[in-house]
Short mmCIF file of C-alpha atoms and ligand atoms in Angstrom, two decimals:
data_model
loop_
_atom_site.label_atom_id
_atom_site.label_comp_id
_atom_site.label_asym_id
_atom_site.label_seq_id
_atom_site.Cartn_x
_atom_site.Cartn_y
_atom_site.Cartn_z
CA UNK A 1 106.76 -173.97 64.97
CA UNK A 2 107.74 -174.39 61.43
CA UNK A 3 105.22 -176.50 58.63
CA UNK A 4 101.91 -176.34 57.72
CA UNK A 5 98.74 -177.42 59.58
CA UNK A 6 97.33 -180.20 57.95
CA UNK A 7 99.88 -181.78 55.94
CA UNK A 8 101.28 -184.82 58.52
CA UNK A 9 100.44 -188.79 57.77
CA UNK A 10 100.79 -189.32 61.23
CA UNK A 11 101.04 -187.40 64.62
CA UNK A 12 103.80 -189.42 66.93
CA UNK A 13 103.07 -188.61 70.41
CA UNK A 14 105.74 -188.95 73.74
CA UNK A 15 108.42 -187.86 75.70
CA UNK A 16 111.20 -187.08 73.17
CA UNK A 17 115.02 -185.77 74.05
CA UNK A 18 114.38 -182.38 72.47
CA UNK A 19 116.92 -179.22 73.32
CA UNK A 20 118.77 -180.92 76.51
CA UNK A 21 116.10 -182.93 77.89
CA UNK A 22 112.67 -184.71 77.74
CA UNK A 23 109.49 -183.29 77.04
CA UNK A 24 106.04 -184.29 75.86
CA UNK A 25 105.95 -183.60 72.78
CA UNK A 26 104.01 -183.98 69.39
CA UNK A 27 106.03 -185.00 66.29
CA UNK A 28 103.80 -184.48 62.73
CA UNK A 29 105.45 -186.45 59.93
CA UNK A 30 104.51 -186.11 56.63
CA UNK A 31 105.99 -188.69 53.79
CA UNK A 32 108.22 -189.96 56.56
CA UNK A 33 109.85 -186.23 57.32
CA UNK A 34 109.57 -184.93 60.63
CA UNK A 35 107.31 -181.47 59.67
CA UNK A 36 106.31 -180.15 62.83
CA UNK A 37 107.37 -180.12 66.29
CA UNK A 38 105.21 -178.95 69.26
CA UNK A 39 102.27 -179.98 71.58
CA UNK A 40 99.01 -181.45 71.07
CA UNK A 41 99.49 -181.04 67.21
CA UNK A 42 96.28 -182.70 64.70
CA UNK A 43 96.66 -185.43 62.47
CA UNK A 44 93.91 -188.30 61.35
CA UNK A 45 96.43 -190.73 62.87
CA UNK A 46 98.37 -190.09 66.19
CA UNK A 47 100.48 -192.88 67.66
CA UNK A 48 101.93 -192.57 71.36
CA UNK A 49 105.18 -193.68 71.53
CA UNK A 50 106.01 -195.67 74.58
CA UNK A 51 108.99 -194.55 77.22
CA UNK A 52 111.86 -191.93 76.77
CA UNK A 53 111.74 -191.47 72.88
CA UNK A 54 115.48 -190.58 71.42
CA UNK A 55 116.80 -190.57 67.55
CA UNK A 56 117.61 -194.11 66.12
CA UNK A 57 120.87 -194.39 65.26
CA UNK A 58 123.55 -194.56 62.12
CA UNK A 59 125.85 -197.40 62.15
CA UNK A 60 128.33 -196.33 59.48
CA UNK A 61 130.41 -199.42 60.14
CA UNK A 62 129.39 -203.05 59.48
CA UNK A 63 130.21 -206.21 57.62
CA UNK A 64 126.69 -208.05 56.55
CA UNK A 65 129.05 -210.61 54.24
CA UNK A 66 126.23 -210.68 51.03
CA UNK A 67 126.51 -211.80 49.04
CA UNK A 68 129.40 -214.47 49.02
CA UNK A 69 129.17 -215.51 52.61
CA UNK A 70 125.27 -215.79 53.84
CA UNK A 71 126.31 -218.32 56.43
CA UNK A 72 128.04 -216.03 58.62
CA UNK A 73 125.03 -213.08 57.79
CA UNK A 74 122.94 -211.71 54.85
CA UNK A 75 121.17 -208.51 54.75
CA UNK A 76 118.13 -209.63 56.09
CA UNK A 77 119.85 -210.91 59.52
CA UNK A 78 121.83 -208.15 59.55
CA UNK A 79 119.21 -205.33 59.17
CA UNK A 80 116.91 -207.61 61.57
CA UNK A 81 119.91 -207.57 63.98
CA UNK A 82 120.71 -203.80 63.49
CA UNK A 83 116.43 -202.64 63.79
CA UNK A 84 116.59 -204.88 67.49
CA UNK A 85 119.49 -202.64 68.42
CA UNK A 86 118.18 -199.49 67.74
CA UNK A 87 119.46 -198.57 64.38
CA UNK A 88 118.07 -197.73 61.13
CA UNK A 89 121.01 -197.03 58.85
CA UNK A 90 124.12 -199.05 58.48
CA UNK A 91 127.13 -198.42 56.00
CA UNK A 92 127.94 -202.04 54.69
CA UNK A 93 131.97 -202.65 54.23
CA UNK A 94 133.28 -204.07 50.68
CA UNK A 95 135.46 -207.07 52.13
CA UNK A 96 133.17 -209.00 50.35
CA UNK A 97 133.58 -212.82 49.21
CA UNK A 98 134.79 -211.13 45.99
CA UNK A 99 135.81 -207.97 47.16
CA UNK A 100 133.39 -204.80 45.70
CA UNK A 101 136.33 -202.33 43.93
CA UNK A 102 134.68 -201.80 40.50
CA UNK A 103 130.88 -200.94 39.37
CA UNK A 104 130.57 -204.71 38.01
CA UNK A 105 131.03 -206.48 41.86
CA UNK A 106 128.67 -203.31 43.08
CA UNK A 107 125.58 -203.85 40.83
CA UNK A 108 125.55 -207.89 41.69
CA UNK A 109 125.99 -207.13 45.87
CA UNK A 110 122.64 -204.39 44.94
CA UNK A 111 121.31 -206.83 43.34
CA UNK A 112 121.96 -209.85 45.81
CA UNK A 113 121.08 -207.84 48.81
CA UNK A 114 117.56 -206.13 47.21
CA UNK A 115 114.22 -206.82 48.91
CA UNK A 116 116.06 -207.80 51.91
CA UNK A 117 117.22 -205.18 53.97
CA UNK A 118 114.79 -203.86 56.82
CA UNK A 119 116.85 -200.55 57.84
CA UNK A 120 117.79 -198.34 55.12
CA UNK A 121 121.44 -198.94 54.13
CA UNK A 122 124.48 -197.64 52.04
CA UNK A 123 127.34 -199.32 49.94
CA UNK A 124 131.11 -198.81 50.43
CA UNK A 125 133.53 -199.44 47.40
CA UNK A 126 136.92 -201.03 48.31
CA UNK A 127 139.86 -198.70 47.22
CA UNK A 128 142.79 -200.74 45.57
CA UNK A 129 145.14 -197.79 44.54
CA UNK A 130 143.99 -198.62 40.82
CA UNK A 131 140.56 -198.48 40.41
CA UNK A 132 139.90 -194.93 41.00
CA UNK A 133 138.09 -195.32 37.26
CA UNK A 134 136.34 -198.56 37.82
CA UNK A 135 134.01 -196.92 40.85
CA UNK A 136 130.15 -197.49 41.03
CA UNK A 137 128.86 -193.73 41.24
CA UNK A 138 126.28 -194.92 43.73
CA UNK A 139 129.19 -195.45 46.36
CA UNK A 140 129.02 -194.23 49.60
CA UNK A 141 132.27 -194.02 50.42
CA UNK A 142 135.68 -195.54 50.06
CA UNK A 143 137.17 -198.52 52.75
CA UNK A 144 141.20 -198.74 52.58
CA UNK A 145 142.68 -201.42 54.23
CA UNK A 146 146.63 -200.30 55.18
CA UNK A 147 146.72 -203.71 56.30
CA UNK A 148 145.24 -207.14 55.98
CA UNK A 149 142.06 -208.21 56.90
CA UNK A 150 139.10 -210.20 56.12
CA UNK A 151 138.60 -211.22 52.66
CA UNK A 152 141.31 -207.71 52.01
CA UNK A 153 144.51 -207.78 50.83
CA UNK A 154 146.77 -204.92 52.46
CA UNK A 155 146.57 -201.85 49.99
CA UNK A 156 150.73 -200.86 49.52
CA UNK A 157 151.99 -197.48 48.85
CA UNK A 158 149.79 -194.99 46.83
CA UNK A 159 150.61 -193.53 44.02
CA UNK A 160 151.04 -189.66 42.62
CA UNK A 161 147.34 -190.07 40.86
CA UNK A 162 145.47 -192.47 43.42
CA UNK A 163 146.80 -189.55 45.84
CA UNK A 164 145.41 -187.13 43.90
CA UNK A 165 142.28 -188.85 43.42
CA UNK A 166 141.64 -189.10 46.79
CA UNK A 167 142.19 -186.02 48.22
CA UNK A 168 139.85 -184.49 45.80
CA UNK A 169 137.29 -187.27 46.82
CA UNK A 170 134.33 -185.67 48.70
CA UNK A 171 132.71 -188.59 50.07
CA UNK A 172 134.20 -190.66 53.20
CA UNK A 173 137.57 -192.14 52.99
CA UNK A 174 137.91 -194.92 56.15
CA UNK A 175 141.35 -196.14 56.53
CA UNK A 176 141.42 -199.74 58.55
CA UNK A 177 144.79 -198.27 60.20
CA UNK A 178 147.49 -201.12 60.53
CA UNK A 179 150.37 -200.71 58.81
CA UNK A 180 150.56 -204.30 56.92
CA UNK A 181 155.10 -204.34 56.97
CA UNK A 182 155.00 -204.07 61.23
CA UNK A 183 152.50 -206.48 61.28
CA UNK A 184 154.52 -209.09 59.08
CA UNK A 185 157.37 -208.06 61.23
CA UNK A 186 155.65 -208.36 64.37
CA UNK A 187 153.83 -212.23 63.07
CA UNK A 188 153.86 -214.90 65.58
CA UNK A 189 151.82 -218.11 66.97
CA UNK A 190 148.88 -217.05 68.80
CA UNK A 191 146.67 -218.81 71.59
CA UNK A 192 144.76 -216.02 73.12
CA UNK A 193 143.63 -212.83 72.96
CA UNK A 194 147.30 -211.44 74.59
CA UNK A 195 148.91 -213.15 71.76
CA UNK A 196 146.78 -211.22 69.53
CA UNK A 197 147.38 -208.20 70.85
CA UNK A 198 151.21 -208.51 70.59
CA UNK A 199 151.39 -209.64 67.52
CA UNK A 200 149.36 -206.66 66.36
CA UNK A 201 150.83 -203.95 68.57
CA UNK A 202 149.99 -200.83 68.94
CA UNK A 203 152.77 -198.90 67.51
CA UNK A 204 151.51 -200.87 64.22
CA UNK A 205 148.40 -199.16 64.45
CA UNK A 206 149.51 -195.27 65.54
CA UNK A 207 152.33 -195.73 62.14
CA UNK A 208 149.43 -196.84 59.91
CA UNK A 209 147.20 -194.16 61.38
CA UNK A 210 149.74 -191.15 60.95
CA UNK A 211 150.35 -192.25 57.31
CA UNK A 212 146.51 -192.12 56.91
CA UNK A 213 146.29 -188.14 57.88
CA UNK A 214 148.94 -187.38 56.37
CA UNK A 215 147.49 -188.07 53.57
CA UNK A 216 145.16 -184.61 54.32
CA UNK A 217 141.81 -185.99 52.66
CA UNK A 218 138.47 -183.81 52.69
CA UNK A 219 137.07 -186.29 54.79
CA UNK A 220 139.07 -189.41 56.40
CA UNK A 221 137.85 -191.33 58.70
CA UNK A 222 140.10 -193.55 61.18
CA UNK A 223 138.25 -196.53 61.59
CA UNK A 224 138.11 -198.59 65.22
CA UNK A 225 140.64 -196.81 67.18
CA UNK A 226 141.82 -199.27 69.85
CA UNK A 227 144.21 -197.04 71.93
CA UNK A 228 144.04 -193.63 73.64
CA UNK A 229 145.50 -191.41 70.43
CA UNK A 230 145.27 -187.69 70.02
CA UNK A 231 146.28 -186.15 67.30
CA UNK A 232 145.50 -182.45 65.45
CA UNK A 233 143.40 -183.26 62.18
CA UNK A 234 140.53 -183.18 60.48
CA UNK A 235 139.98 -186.31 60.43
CA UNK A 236 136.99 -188.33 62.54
CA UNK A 237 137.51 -191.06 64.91
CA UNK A 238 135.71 -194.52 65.09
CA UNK A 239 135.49 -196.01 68.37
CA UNK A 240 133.85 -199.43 68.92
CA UNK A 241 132.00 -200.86 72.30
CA UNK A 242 134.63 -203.58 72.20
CA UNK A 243 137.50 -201.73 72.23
CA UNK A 244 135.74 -199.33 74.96
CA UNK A 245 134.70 -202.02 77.16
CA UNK A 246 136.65 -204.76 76.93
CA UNK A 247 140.50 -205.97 76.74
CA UNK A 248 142.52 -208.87 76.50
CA UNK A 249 142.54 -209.55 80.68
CA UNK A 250 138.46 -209.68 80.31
CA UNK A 251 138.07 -211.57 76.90
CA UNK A 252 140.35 -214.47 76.29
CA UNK A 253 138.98 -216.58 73.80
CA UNK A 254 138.40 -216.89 69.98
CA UNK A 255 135.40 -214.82 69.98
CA UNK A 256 137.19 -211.98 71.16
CA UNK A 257 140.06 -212.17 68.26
CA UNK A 258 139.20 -209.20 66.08
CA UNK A 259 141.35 -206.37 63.99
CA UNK A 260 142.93 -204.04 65.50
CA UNK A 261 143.40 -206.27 68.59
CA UNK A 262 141.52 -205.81 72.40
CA UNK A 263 144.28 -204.26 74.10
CA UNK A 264 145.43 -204.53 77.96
CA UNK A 265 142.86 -203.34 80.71
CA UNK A 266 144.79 -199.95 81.41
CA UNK A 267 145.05 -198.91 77.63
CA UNK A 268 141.42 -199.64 76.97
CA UNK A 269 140.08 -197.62 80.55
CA UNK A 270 142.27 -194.79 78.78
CA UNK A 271 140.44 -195.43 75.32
CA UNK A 272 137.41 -194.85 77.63
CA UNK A 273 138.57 -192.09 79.30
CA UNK A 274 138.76 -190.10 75.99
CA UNK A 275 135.85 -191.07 74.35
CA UNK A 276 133.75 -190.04 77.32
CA UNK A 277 135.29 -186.28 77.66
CA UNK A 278 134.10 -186.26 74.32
CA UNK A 279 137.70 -187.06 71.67
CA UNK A 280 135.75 -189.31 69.09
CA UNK A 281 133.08 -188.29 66.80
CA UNK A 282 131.57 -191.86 65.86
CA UNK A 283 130.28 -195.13 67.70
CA UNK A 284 130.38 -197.61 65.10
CA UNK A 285 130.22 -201.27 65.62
CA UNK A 286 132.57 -203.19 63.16
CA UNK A 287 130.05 -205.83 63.44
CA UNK A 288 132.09 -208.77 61.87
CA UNK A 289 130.10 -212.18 62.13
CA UNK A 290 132.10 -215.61 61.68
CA UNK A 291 130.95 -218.42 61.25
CA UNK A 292 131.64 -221.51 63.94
CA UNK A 293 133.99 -223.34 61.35
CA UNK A 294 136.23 -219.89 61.19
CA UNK A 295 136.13 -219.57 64.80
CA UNK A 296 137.22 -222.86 66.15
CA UNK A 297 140.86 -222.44 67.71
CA UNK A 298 142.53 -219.66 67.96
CA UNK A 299 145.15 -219.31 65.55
CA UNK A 300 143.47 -220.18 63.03
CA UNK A 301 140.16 -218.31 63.82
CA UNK A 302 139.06 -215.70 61.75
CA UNK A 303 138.78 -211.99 63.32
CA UNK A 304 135.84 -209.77 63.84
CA UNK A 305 133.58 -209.47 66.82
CA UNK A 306 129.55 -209.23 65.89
CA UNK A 307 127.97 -205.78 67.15
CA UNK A 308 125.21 -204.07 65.14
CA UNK A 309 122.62 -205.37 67.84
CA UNK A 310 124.38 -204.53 71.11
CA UNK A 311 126.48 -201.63 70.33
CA UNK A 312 123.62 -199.06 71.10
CA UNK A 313 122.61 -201.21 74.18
CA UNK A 314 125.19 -201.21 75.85
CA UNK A 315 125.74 -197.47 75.39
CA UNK A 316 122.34 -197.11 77.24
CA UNK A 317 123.22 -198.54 79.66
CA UNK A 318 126.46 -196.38 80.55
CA UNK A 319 123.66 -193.54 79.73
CA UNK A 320 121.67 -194.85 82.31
CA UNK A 321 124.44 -195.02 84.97
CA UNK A 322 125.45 -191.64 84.32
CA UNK A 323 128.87 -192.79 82.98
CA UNK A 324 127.89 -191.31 79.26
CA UNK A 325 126.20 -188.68 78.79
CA UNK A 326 122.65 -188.71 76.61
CA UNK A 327 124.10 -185.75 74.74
CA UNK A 328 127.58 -187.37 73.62
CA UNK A 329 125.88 -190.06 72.58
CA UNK A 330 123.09 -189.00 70.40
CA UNK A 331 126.17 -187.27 69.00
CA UNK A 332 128.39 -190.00 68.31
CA UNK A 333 125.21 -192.51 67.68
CA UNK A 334 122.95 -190.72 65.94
CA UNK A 335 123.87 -187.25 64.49
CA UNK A 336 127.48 -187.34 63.77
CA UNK A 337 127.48 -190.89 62.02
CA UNK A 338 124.19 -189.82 59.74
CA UNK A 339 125.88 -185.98 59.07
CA UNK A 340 128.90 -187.69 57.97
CA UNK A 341 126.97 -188.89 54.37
CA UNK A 342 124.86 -186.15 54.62
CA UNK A 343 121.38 -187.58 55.44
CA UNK A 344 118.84 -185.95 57.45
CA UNK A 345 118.97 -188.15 59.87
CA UNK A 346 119.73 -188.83 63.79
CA UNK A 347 118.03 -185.25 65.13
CA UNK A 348 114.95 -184.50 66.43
CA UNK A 349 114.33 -181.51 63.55
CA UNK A 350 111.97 -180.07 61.33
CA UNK A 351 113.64 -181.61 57.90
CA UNK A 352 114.87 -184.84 59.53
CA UNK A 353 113.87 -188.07 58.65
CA UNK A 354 111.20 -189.43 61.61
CA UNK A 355 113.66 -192.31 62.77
CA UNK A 356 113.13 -192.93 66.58
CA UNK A 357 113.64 -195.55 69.27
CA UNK A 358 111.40 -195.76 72.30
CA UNK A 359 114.09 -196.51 75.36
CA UNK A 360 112.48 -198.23 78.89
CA UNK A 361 115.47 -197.03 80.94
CA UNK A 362 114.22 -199.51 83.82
CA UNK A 363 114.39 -202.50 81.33
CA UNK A 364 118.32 -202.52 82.05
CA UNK A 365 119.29 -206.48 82.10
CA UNK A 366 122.31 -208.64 80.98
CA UNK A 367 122.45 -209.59 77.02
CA UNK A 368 121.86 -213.28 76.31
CA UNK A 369 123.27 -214.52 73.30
CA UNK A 370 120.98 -216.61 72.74
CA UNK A 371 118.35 -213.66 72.02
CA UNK A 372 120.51 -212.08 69.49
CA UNK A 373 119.11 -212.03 65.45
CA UNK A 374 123.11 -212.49 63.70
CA UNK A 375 123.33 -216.20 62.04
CA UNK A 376 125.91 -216.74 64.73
CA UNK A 377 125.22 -214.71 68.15
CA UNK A 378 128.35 -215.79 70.11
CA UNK A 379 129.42 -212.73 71.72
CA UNK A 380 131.98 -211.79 74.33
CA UNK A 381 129.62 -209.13 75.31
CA UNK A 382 127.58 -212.57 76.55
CA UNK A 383 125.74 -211.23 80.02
CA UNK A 384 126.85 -207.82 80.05
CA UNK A 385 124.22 -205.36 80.93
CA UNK A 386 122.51 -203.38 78.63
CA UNK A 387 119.36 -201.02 77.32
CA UNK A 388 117.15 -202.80 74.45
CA UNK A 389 114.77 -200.69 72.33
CA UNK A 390 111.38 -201.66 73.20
CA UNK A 391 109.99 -200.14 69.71
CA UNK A 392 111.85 -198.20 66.67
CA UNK A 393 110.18 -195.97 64.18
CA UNK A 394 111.31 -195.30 60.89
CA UNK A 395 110.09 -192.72 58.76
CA UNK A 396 106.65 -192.38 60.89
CA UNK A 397 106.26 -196.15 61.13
CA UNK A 398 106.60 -198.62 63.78
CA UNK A 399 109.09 -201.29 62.56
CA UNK A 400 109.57 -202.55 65.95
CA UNK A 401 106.85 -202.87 68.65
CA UNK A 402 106.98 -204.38 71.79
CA UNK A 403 110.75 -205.82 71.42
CA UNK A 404 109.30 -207.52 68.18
CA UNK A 405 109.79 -206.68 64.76
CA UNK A 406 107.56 -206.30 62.04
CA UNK A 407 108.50 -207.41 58.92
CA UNK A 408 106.05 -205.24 56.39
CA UNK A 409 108.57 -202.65 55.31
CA UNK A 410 111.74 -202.51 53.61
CA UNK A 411 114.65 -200.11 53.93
CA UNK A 412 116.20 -198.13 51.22
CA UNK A 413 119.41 -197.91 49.52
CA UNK A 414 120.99 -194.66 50.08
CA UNK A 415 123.01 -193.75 46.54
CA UNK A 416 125.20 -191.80 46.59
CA UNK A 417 123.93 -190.21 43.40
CA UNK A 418 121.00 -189.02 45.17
CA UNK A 419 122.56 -185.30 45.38
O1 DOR B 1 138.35 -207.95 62.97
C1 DOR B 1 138.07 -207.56 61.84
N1 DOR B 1 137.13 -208.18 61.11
N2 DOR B 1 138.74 -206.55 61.33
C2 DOR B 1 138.62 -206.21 60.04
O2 DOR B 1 139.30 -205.36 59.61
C3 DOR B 1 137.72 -206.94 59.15
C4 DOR B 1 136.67 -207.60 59.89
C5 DOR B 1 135.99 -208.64 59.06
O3 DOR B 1 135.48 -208.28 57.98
O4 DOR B 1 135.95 -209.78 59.46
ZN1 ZN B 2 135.44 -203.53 59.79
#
C-alpha cells in the first residue's frame, strides 16, 4: 500500500475490478486522486459504492455541436448524456457551425461551452493544411477530415511544411479516413442505408486510410474504422458500437445514415471478429446528433448516429454475455482512450484520478429512446439490450446516484497546456 494514513477526503468502499477480478476493496481519495488502495482503510467520510465498481470511461470521440448548433446538442446535454452512460471525459470534434482551425474560433467555443459541461472535457482544433500557425495552444489534438463531412470541407493534398508540421506534432492526429476524389467518383442518389454504403465504399475508406499512415505521425489515430483492416503501424484504431453491431441489412433508415457508412452484415461480424481478439485500441462513439429537420428523407439527411450515452451500455452488455471480455474493454473504454492525452485516468491506481461507475450486471434491459438525455434521442440502437450505470463517481464524488444525476458539479477543461 502506497500513501499516507490520514490524508483521504473520502474513503469509497465496494467491489472494484482490481488486478483481473473483483474484490472488496477500500479506495482513499484525497483532492479527487485515488491515494490508497486496500481494505478497511480510515477516512471521516466513507461512501459504499453500490454493485460491481469498474473505471468510468474516456470518450475521445464526440460531436456536442456548441456553440453554432444547440438544437441538435450543447455541452450541457451532451455531458448529461455522456455522465448517464458511464463516461467522464469526452474529446469534443471541431466541425463546428464555424469550424474551430485558429485560436480566435477556440477561445469563443471555451467560452460558449463554460459553466456547462458536467464531465470533464477536451478541445480538438480542425487541421486545414494552413493553419499550422493559427493553433490555440490549449488544443488537444488535431481532427483531419480526408474527406467531407459535417460542417468540414475535405482537407486536399498536404504540403512539404504542413507535413512537416505534423509529424513533429506530439499530440493526437485523427484522420476521418475517406478519401474525398473516390467518393465524388463513387456519388449517387441514395434511399437507404445500402445506397449509402455504395456510394461510400469501402475501398474509399482503406485508400484514405493508407494515405493517413503513410504519413508516419508520432501519434495518428484512424478514426471509426468500419471494415475488418489490418495493417502494420503505429497508429491506433477507433472502432464505434455502430459499426460493431450493426449494418445496412439491420438499420435501413435515415437514422442510421452516418460517415463512413454501416456496411453489409458479413463485413461488420468480421469488424467484430477483430475487435474482440483484441485489433483496436479505442471504443469511441462518434456521437453525431441531428436534428429532425436534417434527418427527414434520406438523401438529403444529414449523417451521424448519436452515441455518447449507449456506447458503454451496450458494451456491458456483450461483457455480461461473455462475448467481450471485462479486460478488453476497460482497455479500449477506459485506459487506452484516457492514456492516449495523457491523463491519469481510466485505472484503478494509486495516482489516478477517482473516476468510477457502479455496474448492476442484473439490470440488463433494452434501451428506450425515449430515456435518452441528447436534444434528439432517435437511435437505431432503439430496444437493443444494454448495461446502464446505476451511479458514476468523479474525482471522489457521486455525480450520478441511483440512475439520476446530480447537477452540483462541473467538469473541467483539460488544456493541453497543462504539461
Ligand atoms: O457521420 C458523421 N457525422 N461522420 C462525420 O464524419 C461527421 C459527423 C458529424 O459531425 O455529423
Ligand atoms: Zn466524428
Amino acid at each position: 500500500m502506497i500513501g499516507l494514513e490520514y490524508d483521504s477526503d473520502v474513503v469509497l468502499n465496494g467491489r472494484f475490478y482490481y488486478q483481473g477480478k473483483f474484490q472488496d476493496l477500500s479506495v482513499s481519495v484525497s483532492q479527487g486522486i485515488i491515494t490508497r488502495i486496500g481494505k478497511f482503510l480510515k477516512a471521516e467520510r466513507i461512501v459504499h459504492l453500490p454493485h460491481a465498481v469498474l473505471p468510468a470511461s474516456t470518450d475521445t470521440h464526440v460531436h456536442f455541436r456548441d456553440p453554432g448548433e444547440t438544437d441538435k446538442e450543447d455541452f450541457r446535454s451532451g455531458t448529461t448524456s455522456a455522465i448517464y452512460g458511464g463516461t467522464t471525459t469526452v474529446f469534443d470534434m471541431p466541425n463546428n457551425r464555424v469550424p474551430v482551425t485558429d485560436y480566435e474560433a477556440f477561445e469563443s467555443k471555451l467560452s460558449a461551452i463554460s459553466g456547462k459541461a458536467y464531465a470533464d472535457f477536451g478541445l480538438y482544433s480542425l487541421f486545414t493544411g494552413s493553419n499550422k500557425d493559427l493553433l490555440d495552444k490549449r488544443t488537444s489534438g488535431l481532427k483531419i477530415f480526408m474527406g467531407g463531412s459535417t460542417n468540414a470541407a475535405a482537407i486536399g493534398d498536404l504540403d512539404m511544411v504542413a507535413t512537416d508540421f505534423l509529424r513533429n506534432y506530439e499530440n493526437p492526429v485523427v484522420f476521418h479516413a475517406e478519401d474525398a476524389s473516390c467518393l465524388s467518383a463513387h456519388s449517387m442518389e441514395e434511399h437507404d442505408c445500402r445506397d449509402h454504403n455504395m456510394a461510400r465504399p469501402i475501398e474509399c475508406e482503406q485508400k484514405a486510410i493508407e494515405k493517413a499512415v503513410s504519413f508516419r505521425l508520432k501519434k495518428g489515430v484512424i478514426a471509426h474504422l468500419s471494415f475488418p483492416y489490418d495493417i502494420q503501424t503505429n497508429y491506433l484504431f477507433e472502432v464505434t458500437p455502430h459499426h460493431l453491431l450493426l449494418n445496412d441489412e439491420s438499420v435501413n433508415d435515415q437514422w442510421g445514415k452516418v460517415n463512413p457508412p454501416l456496411r453489409d452484415r458479413g463485413t461488420q461480424e468480421k469488424l467484430l471478429a477483430l475487435f474482440l481478439a483484441g485489433k483496436f485500441s479505442l471504443l469511441t462513439s462518434d456521437h453525431a446528433p441531428h436534428s429532425y429537420e436534417n434527418k427527414e428523407d434520406f438523401e438529403h439527411a444529414a449523417s451521424g448516429i448519436i452515441g455518447v450515452e449507449t456506447r458503454i451500455p451496450l458494451m456491458l452488455s456483450l461483457v455480461k454475455r461473455k462475448i467481450l471480455s471485462m479486460d478488453l474493454f476497460l482497455k479500449t473504454a477506459c485506459s487506452n482512450p484516457a492514456a492516449l492525452f495523457g491523463l491519469r485516468k481510466g485505472m484503478l491506481q494509486v495516482g489516478y484520478s477517482a473516476d468510477f461507475m457502479c455496474v448492476d450486471f442484473s439490470s440488463e434491459k433494452p434501451i428506450d429512446q425515449d430515456r435518452l438525455h441528447s436534444k434528439v434521442t432517435v437511435t437505431p440502437f432503439n430496444g437493443y439490450s444494454a448495461i446502464f450505470p446505476s451511479d458514476v463517481v468523479m474525482r471522489g464524488e457521486t455525480v450520478l446516484e441511483k440512475y439520476e444525476l446530480i447537477e452540483d458539479h462541473l467538469g473541467r477543461f483539460i488544456s493541453n497546456d497543462r504539461k
